Tab-separated table of C-alpha atoms and ligand atoms in Angstrom:
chain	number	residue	atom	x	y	z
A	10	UNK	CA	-27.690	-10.995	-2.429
A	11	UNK	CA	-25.711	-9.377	0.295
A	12	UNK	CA	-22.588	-7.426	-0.374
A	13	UNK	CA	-18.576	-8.487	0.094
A	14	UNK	CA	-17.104	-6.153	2.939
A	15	UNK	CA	-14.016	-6.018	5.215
A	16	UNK	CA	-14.930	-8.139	8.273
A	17	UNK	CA	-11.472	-7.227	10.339
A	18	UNK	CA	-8.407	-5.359	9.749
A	19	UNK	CA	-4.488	-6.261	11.221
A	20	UNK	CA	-1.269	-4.782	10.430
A	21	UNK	CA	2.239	-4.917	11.888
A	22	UNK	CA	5.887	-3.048	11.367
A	23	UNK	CA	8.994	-3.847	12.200
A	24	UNK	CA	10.472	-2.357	15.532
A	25	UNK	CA	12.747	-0.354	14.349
A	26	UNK	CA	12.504	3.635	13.579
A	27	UNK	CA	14.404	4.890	11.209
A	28	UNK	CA	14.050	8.876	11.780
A	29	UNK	CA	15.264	11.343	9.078
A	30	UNK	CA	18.485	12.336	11.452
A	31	UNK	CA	19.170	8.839	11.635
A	32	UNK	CA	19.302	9.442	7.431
A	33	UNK	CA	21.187	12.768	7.976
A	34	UNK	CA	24.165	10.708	9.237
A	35	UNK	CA	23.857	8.264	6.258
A	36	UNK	CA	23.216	10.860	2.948
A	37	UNK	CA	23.569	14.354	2.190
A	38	UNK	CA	20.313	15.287	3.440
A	39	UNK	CA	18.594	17.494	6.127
A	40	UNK	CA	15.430	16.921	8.711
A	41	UNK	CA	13.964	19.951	7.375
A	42	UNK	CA	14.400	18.872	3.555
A	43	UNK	CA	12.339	15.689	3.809
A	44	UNK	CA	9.827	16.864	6.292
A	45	UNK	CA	8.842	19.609	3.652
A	46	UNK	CA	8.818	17.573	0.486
A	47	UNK	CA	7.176	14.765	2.096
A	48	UNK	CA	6.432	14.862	5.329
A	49	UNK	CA	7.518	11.942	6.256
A	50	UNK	CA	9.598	12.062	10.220
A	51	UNK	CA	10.447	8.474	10.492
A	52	UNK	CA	10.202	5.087	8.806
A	53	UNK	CA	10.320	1.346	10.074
A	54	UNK	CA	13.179	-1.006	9.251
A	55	UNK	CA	12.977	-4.288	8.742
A	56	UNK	CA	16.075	-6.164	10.348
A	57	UNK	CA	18.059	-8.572	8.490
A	58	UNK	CA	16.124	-11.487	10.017
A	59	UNK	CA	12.756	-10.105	9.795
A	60	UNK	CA	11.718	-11.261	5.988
A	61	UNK	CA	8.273	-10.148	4.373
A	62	UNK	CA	6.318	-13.078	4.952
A	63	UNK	CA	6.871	-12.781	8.993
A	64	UNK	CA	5.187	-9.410	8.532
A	65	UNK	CA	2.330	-10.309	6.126
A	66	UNK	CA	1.925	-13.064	8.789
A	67	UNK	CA	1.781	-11.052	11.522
A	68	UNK	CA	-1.138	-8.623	9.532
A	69	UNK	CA	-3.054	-11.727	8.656
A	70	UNK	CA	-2.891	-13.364	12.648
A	71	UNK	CA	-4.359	-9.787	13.691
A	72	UNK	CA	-7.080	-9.584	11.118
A	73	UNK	CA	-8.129	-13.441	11.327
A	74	UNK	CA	-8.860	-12.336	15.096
A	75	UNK	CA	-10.393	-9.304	14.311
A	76	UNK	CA	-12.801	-10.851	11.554
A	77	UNK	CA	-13.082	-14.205	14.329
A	78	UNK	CA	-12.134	-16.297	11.387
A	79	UNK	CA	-10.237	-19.499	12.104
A	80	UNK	CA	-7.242	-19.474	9.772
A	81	UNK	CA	-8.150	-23.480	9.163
A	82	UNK	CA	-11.436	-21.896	7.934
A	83	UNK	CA	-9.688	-19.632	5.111
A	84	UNK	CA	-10.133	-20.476	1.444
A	85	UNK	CA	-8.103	-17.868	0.186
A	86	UNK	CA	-5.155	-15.915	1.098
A	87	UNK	CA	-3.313	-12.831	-2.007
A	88	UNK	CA	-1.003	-11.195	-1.279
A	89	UNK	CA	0.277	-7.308	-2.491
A	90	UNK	CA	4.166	-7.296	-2.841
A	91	UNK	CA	6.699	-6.417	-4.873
A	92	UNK	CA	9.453	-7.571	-2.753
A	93	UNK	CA	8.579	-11.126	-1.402
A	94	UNK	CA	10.968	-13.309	0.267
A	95	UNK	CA	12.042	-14.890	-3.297
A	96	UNK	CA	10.766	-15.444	-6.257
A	97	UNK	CA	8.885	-18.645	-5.285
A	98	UNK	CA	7.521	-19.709	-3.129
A	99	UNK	CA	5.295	-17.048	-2.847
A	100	UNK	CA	4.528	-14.500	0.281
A	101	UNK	CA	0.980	-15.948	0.102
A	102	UNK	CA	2.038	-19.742	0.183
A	103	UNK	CA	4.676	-18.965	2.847
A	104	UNK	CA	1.946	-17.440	5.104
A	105	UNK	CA	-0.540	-19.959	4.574
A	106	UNK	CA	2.449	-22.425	5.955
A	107	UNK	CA	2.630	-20.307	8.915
A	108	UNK	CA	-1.106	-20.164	9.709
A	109	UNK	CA	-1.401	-23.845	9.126
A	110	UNK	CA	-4.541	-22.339	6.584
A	111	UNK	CA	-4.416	-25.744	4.811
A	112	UNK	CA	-7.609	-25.166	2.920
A	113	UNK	CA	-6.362	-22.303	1.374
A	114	UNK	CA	-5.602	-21.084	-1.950
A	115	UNK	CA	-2.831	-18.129	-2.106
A	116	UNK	CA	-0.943	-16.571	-4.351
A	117	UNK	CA	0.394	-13.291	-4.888
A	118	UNK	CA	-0.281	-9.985	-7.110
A	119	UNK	CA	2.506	-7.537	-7.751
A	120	UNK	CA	0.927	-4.174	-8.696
A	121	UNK	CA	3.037	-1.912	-6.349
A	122	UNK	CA	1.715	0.652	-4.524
A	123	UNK	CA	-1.495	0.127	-5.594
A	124	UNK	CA	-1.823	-3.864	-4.929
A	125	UNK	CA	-3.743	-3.550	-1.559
A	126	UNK	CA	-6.141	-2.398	-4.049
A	127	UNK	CA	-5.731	-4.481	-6.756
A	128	UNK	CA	-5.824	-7.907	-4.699
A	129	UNK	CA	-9.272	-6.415	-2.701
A	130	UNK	CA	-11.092	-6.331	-5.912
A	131	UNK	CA	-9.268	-9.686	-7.273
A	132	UNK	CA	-10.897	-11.041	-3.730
A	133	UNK	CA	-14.019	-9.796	-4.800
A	134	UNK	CA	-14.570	-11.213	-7.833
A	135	UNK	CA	-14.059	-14.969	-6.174
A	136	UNK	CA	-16.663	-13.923	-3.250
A	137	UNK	CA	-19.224	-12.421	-5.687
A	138	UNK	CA	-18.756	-15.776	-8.124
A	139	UNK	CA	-19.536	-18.123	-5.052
A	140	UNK	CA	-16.219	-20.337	-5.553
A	141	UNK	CA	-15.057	-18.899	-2.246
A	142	UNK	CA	-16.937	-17.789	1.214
A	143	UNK	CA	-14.114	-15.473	2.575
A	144	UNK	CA	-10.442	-14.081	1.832
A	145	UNK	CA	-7.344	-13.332	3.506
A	146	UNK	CA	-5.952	-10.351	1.454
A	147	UNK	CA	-2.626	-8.969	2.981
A	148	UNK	CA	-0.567	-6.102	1.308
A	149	UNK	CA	3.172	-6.700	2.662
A	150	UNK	CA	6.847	-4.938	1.864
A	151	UNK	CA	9.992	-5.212	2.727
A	152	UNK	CA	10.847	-2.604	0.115
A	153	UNK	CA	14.162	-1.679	2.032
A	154	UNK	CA	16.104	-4.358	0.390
A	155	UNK	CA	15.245	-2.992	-2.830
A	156	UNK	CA	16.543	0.451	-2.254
A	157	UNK	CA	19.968	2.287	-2.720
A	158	UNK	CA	21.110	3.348	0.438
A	159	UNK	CA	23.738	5.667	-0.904
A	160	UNK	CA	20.889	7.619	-3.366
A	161	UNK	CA	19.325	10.561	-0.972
A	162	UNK	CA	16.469	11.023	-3.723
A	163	UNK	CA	14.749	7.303	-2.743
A	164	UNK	CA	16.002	6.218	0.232
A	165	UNK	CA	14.490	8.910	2.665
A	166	UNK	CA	11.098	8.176	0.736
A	167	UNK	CA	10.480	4.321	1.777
A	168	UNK	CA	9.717	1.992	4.814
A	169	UNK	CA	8.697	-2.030	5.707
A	170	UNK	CA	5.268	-3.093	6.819
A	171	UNK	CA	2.334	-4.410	6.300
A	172	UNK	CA	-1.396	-4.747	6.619
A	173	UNK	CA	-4.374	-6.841	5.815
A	174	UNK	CA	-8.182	-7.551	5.820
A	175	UNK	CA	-10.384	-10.268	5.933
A	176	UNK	CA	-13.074	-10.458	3.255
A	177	UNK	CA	-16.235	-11.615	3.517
A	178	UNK	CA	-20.161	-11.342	3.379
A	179	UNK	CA	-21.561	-8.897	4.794
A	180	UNK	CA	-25.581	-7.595	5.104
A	181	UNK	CA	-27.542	-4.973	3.629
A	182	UNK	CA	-26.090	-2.524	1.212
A	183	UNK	CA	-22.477	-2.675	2.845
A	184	UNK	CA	-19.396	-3.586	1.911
A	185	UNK	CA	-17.069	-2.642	-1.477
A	186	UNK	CA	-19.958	-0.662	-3.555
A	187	UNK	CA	-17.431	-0.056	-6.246
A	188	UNK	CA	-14.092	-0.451	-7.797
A	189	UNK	CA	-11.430	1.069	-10.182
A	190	UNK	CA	-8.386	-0.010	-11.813
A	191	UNK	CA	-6.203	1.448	-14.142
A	192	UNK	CA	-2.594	0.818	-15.757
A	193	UNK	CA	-0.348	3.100	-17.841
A	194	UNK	CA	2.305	1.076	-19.152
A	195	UNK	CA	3.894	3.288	-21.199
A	196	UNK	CA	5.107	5.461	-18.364
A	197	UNK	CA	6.787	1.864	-16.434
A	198	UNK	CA	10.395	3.554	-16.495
A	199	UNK	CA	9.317	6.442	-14.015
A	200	UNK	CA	9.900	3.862	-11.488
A	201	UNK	CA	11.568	0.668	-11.551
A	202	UNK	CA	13.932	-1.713	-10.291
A	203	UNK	CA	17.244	-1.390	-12.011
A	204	UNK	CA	20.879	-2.961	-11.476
A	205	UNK	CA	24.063	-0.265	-11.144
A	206	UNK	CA	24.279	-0.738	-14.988
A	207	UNK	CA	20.985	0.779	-15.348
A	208	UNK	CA	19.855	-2.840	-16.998
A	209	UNK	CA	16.809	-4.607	-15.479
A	210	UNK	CA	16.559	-7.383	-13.396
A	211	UNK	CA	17.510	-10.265	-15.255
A	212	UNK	CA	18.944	-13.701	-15.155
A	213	UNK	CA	22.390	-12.638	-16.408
A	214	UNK	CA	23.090	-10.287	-13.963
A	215	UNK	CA	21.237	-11.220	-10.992
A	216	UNK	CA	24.590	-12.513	-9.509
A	217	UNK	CA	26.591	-9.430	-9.442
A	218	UNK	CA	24.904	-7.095	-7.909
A	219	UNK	CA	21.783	-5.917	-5.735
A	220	UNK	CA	18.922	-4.548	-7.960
A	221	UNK	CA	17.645	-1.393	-6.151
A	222	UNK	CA	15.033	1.459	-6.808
A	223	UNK	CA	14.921	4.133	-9.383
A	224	UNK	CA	12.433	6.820	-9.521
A	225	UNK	CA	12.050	10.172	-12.080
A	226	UNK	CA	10.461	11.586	-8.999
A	227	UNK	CA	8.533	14.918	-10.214
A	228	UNK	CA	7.179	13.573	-13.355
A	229	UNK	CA	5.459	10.728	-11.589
A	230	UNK	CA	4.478	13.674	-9.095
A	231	UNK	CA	2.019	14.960	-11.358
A	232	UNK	CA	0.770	11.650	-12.903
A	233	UNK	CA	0.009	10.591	-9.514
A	234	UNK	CA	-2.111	13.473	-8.757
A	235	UNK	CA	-4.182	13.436	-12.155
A	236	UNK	CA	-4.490	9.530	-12.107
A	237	UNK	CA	-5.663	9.355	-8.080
A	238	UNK	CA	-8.342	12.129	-8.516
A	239	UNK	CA	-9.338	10.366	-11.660
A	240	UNK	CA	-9.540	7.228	-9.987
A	241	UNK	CA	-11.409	8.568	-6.802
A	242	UNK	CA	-13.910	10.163	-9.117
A	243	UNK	CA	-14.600	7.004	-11.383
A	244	UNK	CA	-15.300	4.869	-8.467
A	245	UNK	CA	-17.551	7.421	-6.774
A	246	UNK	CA	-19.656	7.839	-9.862
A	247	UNK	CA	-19.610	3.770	-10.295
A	248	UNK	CA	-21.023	3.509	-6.504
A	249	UNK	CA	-23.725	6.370	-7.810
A	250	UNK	CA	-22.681	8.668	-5.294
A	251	UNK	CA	-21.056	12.531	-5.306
A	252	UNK	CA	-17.714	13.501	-2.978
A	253	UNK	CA	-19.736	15.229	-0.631
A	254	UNK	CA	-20.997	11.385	0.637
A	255	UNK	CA	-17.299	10.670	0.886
A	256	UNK	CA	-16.835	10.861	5.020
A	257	UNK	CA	-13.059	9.554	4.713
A	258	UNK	CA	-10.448	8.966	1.773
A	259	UNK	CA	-7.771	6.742	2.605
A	260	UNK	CA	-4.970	7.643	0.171
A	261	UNK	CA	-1.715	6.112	-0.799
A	262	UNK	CA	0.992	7.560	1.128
A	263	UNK	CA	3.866	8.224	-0.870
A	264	UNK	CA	4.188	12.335	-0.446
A	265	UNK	CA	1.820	14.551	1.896
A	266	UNK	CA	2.253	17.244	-0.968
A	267	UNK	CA	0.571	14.662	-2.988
A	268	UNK	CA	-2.109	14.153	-0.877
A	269	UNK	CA	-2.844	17.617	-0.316
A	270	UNK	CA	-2.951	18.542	-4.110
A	271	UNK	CA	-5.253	15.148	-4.672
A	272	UNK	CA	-7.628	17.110	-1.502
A	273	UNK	CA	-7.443	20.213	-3.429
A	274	UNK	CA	-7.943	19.044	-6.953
A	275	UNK	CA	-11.099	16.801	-5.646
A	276	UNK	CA	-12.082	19.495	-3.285
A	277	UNK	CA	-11.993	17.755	-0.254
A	278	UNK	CA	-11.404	19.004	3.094
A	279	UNK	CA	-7.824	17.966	4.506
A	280	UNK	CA	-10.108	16.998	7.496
A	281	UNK	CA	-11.297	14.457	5.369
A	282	UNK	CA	-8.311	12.490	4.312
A	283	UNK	CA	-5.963	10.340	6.071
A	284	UNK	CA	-2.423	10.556	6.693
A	285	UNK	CA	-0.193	8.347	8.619
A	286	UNK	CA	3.151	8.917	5.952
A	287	UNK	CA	4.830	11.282	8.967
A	288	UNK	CA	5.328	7.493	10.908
A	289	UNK	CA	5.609	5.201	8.371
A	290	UNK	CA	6.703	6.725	5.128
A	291	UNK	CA	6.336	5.046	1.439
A	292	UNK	CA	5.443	1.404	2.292
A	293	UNK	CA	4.358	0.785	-1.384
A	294	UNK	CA	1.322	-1.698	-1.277
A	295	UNK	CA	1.437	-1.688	2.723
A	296	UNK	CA	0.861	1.845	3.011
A	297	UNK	CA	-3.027	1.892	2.482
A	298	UNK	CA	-3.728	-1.569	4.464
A	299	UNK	CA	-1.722	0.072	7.198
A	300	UNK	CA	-4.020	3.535	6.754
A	301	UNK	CA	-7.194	1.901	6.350
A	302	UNK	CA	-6.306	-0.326	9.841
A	303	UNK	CA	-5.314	2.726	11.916
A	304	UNK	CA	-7.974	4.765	10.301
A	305	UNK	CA	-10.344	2.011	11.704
A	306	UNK	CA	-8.799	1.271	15.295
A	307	UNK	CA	-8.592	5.307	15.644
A	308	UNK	CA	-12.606	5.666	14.766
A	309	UNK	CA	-11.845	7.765	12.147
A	310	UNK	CA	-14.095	4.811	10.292
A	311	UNK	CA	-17.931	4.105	11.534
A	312	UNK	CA	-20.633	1.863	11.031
A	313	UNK	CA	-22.529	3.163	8.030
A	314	UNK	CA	-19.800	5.895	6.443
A	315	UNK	CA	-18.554	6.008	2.912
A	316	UNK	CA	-14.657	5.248	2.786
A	317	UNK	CA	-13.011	6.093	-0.545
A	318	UNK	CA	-9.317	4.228	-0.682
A	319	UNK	CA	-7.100	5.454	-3.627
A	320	UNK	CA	-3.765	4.207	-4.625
A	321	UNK	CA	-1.008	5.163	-7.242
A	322	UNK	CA	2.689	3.385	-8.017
A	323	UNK	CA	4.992	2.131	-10.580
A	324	UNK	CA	3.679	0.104	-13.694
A	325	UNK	CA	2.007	2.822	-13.219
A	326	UNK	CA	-1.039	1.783	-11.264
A	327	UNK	CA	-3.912	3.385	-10.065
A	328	UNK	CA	-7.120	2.215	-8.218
A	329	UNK	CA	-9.896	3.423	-6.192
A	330	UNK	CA	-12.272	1.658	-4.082
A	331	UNK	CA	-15.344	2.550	-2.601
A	332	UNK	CA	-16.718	0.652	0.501
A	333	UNK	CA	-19.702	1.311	3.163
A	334	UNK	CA	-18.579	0.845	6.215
B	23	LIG	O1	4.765	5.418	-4.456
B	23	LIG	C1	4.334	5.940	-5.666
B	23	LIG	C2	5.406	6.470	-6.549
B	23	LIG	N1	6.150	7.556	-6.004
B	23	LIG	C3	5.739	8.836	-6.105
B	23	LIG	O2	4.645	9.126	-6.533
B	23	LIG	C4	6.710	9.903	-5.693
B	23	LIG	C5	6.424	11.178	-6.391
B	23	LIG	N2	7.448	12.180	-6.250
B	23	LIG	C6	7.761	12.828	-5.094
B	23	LIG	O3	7.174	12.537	-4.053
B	23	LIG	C7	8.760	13.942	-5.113
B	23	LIG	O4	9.069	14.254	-6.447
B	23	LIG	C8	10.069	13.612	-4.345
B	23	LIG	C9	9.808	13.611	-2.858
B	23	LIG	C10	10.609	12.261	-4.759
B	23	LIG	C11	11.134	14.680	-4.614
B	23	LIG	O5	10.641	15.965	-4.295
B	23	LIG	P1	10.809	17.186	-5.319
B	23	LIG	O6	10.260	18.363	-4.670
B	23	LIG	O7	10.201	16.746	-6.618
B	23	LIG	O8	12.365	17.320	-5.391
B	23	LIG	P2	13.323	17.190	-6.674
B	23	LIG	O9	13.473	15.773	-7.077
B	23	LIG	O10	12.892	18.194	-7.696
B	23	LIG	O11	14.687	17.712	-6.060
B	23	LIG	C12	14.842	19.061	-5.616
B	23	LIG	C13	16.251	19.233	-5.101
B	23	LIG	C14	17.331	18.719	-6.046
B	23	LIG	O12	18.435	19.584	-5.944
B	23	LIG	P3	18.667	20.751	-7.041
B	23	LIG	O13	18.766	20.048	-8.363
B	23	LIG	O14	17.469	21.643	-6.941
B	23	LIG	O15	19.928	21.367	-6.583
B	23	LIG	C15	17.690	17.382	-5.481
B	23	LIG	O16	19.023	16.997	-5.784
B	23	LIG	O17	16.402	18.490	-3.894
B	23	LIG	C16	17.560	17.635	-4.007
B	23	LIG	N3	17.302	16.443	-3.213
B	23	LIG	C17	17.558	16.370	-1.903
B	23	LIG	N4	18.080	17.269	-1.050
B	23	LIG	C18	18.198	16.886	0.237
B	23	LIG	C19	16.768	15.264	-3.631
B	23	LIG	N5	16.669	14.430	-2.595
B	23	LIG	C20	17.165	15.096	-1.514
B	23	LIG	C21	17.321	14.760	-0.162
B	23	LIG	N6	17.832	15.681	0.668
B	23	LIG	N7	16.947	13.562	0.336
């Protein structure tokens, strides 16, 4: 039985940069101050205009082409988000309207940052059973318009984009060799999306004002470094392989310092991750679909290597993946 692999990557971002002194004009904050907590320079904005679904559209187009998939010929698109267009109908459905991929199924999976992740393996599972022959999975945010613009603690941390991958058979012993995925639900109020009264989004008060992000910021810190090293390290020993095969980890992008103490915890060469957070900044489930696509247009991906891709975010969320290139 061949394996299920990633048979072309796409991604797009809005146009406009938001730099950090762009943010300095807007919040009491400094260049210098979010550079060295973060390292994130600059973010992209979506405009008023620009919804979600135009960019998970615009990821899907570019991976269709990559893969040389027809997007009549797709029988299944999911979809990453936590902040969709509305409610219903969903980013998945809305995209599947634009590519005119009638044969499609779609719908869409909301496990933050780490959706990209989630949906892949979700994917998987429907290639592996036989009920489909390829997938359209596209992580997409437009996470902006869920953040308080007036709180200097989140809104110097996020960004809009998005990325996708086409899934499908591939030969040999390539493709996803394993998957992880875990949830912690008891820590769900480090991060959430609140109203000003604190309350959460509900019916009720959905009218009177604009539900935005909340974050205990250095607790989740540490939980995010424990739970992606965990996760990295139970998907490598699933695929029956050691770090040392690891040639690339593609890691959610939420806070360089993160990264760096997931490197040093796992012992793995800085070298040997990838970081793209200085451009883009926190683009919840779009930031690993957008790594994994640059890491592959850059080369930092070849034929044959071992790619580890590890995500962590609010529920809270983790998941690993590891595929053969
Ligand atoms: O996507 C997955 C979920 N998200 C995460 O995993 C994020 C994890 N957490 C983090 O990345 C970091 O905790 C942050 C980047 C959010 C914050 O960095 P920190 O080093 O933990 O800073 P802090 O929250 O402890 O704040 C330090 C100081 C505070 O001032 P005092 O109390 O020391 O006087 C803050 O008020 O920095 C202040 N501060 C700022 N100063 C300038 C907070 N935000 C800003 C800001 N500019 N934007």
């Amino acid at each position: 039985m061949s394996g299920i692999g990633i048979l072309g990557v796409g991604h797009c971002v809005p146009k406009k940069v938001l730099t950090n002194h762009d943010l300095e004009k807007m919040v009491d904050t400094t260049d210098e101050w979010i550079l060295t907590r973060t390292g994130i320079k600059e973010r992209r904005i979506a405009g008023k205009h620009e919804k979600n679904s135009d960019l998970a559209t615009g990821a899907a187009r570019e991976a269709l082409k990559q893969a040389n998939l027809n997007a009549h010929d797709v029988e299944l698109i999911i979809v990453a988000t936590i902040s969709p267009d509305s409610n219903f109908p969903s980013v998945a459905c809305l995209v599947q309207k634009a590519l005119g991929a009638k044969k499609a199924a779609a719908f869409d999976i909301g496990a933050a940052c780490s959706g990209f992740l989630y949906a892949m393996t979700t994917a998987k599972q429907f290639l592996q059973s036989g009920m489909y022959q390829n997938a359209l999975v596209i992580a997409s945010e437009k996470i902006t318009s869920l953040i308080d613009w007036n709180d200097r603690s989140t809104c110097v941390l996020f960004g809009d984009g998005a990325g996708a991958c086409v899934l499908g058979p591939v030969r040999g012993k390539r493709g996803i060799i394993s998957e992880f995925m875990h949830a912690q639900g008891n820590f769900g109020d480090l991060m959430a999306v609140v109203f000003e009264d604190g309350e959460p989004l509900s019916q009720q008060n959905k009218t009177i004002a604009k539900p935005f992000v909340v974050m205990q910021g250095q607790e989740l810190f540490k939980i995010a470094v424990n739970s992606m090293a965990a996760a990295v390290e139970q998907a490598i020993k699933k695929a029956k392989l050691k770090l040392e095969d690891i040639d690339l980890v593609v890691p959610h992008q939420a806070n360089d310092r993160i990264i760096s103490a997931v490197a040093k915890k796992l012992k793995v060469p800085k070298e040997k991750i990838f970081v793209n957070i200085d451009r883009y900044g926190n683009m919840s489930a779009a930031s690993i679909a957008v790594a994994l696509y640059e890491a592959v247009v850059q080369g930092r991906i070849k034929k044959g290597d071992n790619v580890a891709l590890v995500t962590f975010g609010a529920g809270l969320v983790s998941a690993a993946n590891i595929i053969k290139w």
